[in-house]
RNA sequence: GGGGGGGUAGCUCAGUUGGUUAGAGCUCCGAGCUUAUAUCUCGGCGGUCCCUGGUUCGAUUCCAGGCCCCCCUACCA
């Protein structure tokens, strides 16, 4: 046995490595080390001045702790950035937080226990807005810490600074304080500093509530107004009564849920046809008091039916459905076309209510039947109850028909005055009262329960009502039927929609269907509703004069300050948010009257959409801007983003600069739980980010995410993490092996080794594979294909461990000649280092931990400061060798398969393997590797193995099937039974039909009972005859293995010497004593003795054999 | 309601320009290898290729109809 490590005590060693690493604590060590050594700052310094690679981070909503779903995107963001930095690019490293909007308000409301807008206003807007800001800072700090834990390298704010700003906002709002800015310490008031977060001076992460962000949005809105695209619209909109705001089309994502509602069949008595009524149906009974019209289809036919003493008009196809079980008793009295009903006047149950009478005249005089082509024959009664304030189509219809409107509820969903007993009641609970009223007036025919998809508020899940509201919109322009290419310049100039589409074409969308989805959204979207009747958000710079109606949109705070005639004092020292900005008045440019800002705040996607301009210093630094715009990449989870961030980014960039904000959009799916369902705490399948980081580790999480298919949803959980960890553990064990043996042999990096070209085939092979790894992964990552990169890396880890190292293990032992051993160490070291560098962007902590020990030069820092290893692998590629080796590997698989089928264990040596390599015979060195792997004395390459096979003629069906038709089965049967006549020139005749050589294939099928396997163009046959020598060698190996196993169980270390005792019956193994002592680390072997203190027995060729050993001294 | 994708082993998914015997990974079982490895190797179990009809010598694949799931989209009463 080699003396272990005796030289290691003289030389500096690698730190010893445990084969079972604690990945979590390793990660914490690396994070601490990066922080202590300023590794990230060194990388930035190193890449400064490089060719820019511009990444634009989509802002994460700073409203809650990060979830594991964020970790997927952040893994991509970080790995592509790290990869680009290793290529030498300069990066901006700016990360962003989304800060404004209803989602923050909702959480603050919850914390305060508030449930309505009135309560917020009573409490005071100033405090509410401050709490919103503070919540954002709280979670920005938290998410910063979590992102750092994930190993994400960005130019982070010190979380402690963010929390100090947060606290100062309420504790000492007037006092100046200092935080660490981009270029050192920056001083200012808390509100002032907060407003400048992300700016060049204060740095570093951007916050969408920043002054610059808000100000640039103002200039965007002013530009839209200048082009005539900004307008105030009046419409009936989905409305959340809890939030007190309209819900825009952008926000309807996931806004639908099943809901049980009462539906009503109810009658409208006709004025001019006494005793007859119209039968209508609705699923929203709360809108019945607001009825103004009944719509019929002009082309459908309607019947007057007599039923239970009533005479009712019903759509002809709806009679049975409307009347339910009693329908057969109904008698049809009369039939009319829908168009004949138009104009009929009718009465309704709530006509006497003051609000209804005020709108419709006494007795609801204005009620009439109108014609509407969209009325269908499949639902209800084909007579549609129309309430213009309660649906956008109803609203449009009533404008065309010149009908009055009744708006029954206020912004909180409460019935207004003038609806008798309904007034003051919530819209969600009035249904019962309405049914009572319908019942009493004799109108109600039937009520049912139905389950239907109904819109809900995406934030608070309250069912949405419809309300008539004034909101502000950006016009998307007309849509045309003709293809886009045929639009005139004027048509395009007037339509933002088509301008954005042209920009979409300039972007590379990954996956490619993103392009079509974005265009589809643009084609179909209606105008962009940008206002919200809320508090925390962009203050819309819209000034509408109450006196003359003139509308002005201001383009900056400076402009506002120039125009202000009152209220500037209130705004001074504050960010442009409510309530302070509301105090400022300007003079109307048209009539001179004093004008107040509209109270609305902006749609939050304005905030995120401006960042390609605001964070890239569009206004403040044109040189910088040109260097970084457009971005090379944005990447976000695509559900929802086509209508949200992607859309707003595109729209705002198109309006402001007329070009694409990014060259590539890389989208990915959603994170689901391992059971394939969405993660829900209440379902017990949810995993928190912190929990995942602490239990599976960030690198494992990153590996799992990076290896997932981006276009599919990823199923995230502990099992998947285990799989990823197993791959990384194999890598770790290659490393542990390397360190263990290098310490033992006293090997150090940079020692003597042969030039690569002079090394053995195994060494040249793994280095060639490594060169391929580098170029394959580089190509994949340049294409944003992390999945392929991970797959290639996993294959590389497998090759390195299970082929290179397993086959080369002996060469690292001290018994191997030093020159060869050094080559082996050098090769393993180079291959491993290169692999680590390629894997570093994906698993940055684990790879750096290994790297720093492996270079045994920890002082020089980090794997992340190394350039992409393209240059190092120059000249390593040897395609011919790789081809040969892959056939050798395949032959080894076939050989193992033969052994398995023949039930000959691998430890039993065999004399010969005959191999048909199906190509050039591999080099003798490779044949030796194969012989060793298969435990055969010799490998013989043969070209003709006809003795092993039967010839079978295979008819190529795709070629001859059509021609043969129904004779096919007979031909196949004959071919199967071998009833085939071989003709000259390779043709054959079967059942009298001739087949050309290219219509058949002559197959070699191994003969039954032969020890043969074939596949992939290779054939392997093993010679299974055993000689006494072979049997004895097999026994020796079997015995060695058993002794080794017992050594391990007895707790002996490698190198602990033993004295081995064998029974007299094993005397036949005496010629192999030397080999045996070598392999089991024995000082001596005695036959016919049982003096050991540890014993076991095994079955050898000559029978059960008991053996024992004792640890011997020294 | 409209548009798109899908239904293949217990699970996650490939694949089939129509062709004789439909694959991989994970799980399970058996065997093998191994003092770097929780690794690895060989094999086995496991299938109505959603259902029905049509075209065809032949359909999991093409066509029609139906059922179910997912995504996008939609204020249909």
PDB file of C-alpha atoms in Angstrom, chain A residues 2-8 11 738-748 811-815 818 821-822 825:
ATOM      1  CA  UNK A   2       1.166   3.501  -0.659  1.00  0.00           C
ATOM      2  CA  UNK A   3       2.170   5.573   2.288  1.00  0.00           C
ATOM      3  CA  UNK A   4      -0.565   8.042   2.430  1.00  0.00           C
ATOM      4  CA  UNK A   5       0.188  11.687   2.208  1.00  0.00           C
ATOM      5  CA  UNK A   6       3.682  11.601   3.637  1.00  0.00           C
ATOM      6  CA  UNK A   7       4.731  14.348   1.319  1.00  0.00           C
ATOM      7  CA  UNK A   8       1.559  16.268   1.899  1.00  0.00           C
ATOM      8  CA  UNK A  11       3.708  20.836   0.904  1.00  0.00           C
ATOM      9  CA  UNK A 738      -9.531  14.833  -6.701  1.00  0.00           C
ATOM     10  CA  UNK A 739      -8.677  16.596  -3.479  1.00  0.00           C
ATOM     11  CA  UNK A 740      -8.302  13.374  -1.507  1.00  0.00           C
ATOM     12  CA  UNK A 741      -5.884  11.815  -3.947  1.00  0.00           C
ATOM     13  CA  UNK A 742      -4.040  15.016  -4.728  1.00  0.00           C
ATOM     14  CA  UNK A 743      -3.357  15.537  -1.036  1.00  0.00           C
ATOM     15  CA  UNK A 744      -2.324  11.935  -0.721  1.00  0.00           C
ATOM     16  CA  UNK A 745       0.041  12.163  -3.668  1.00  0.00           C
ATOM     17  CA  UNK A 746       1.218  15.630  -2.852  1.00  0.00           C
ATOM     18  CA  UNK A 747       0.092  16.851  -6.241  1.00  0.00           C
ATOM     19  CA  UNK A 748      -0.202  20.584  -6.799  1.00  0.00           C
ATOM     20  CA  UNK A 811      -3.867   6.242 -12.260  1.00  0.00           C
ATOM     21  CA  UNK A 812      -4.270   8.575  -9.283  1.00  0.00           C
ATOM     22  CA  UNK A 813      -2.885   5.981  -6.913  1.00  0.00           C
ATOM     23  CA  UNK A 814       0.682   6.273  -5.712  1.00  0.00           C
ATOM     24  CA  UNK A 815       1.410   2.870  -7.232  1.00  0.00           C
ATOM     25  CA  UNK A 818       4.617   9.451 -11.499  1.00  0.00           C
ATOM     26  CA  UNK A 821      -0.147  10.089 -12.495  1.00  0.00           C
ATOM     27  CA  UNK A 822       0.734  13.709 -13.065  1.00  0.00           C
ATOM     28  CA  UNK A 825      -4.103  14.870 -12.153  1.00  0.00           C
TER      29      UNK A 825
END
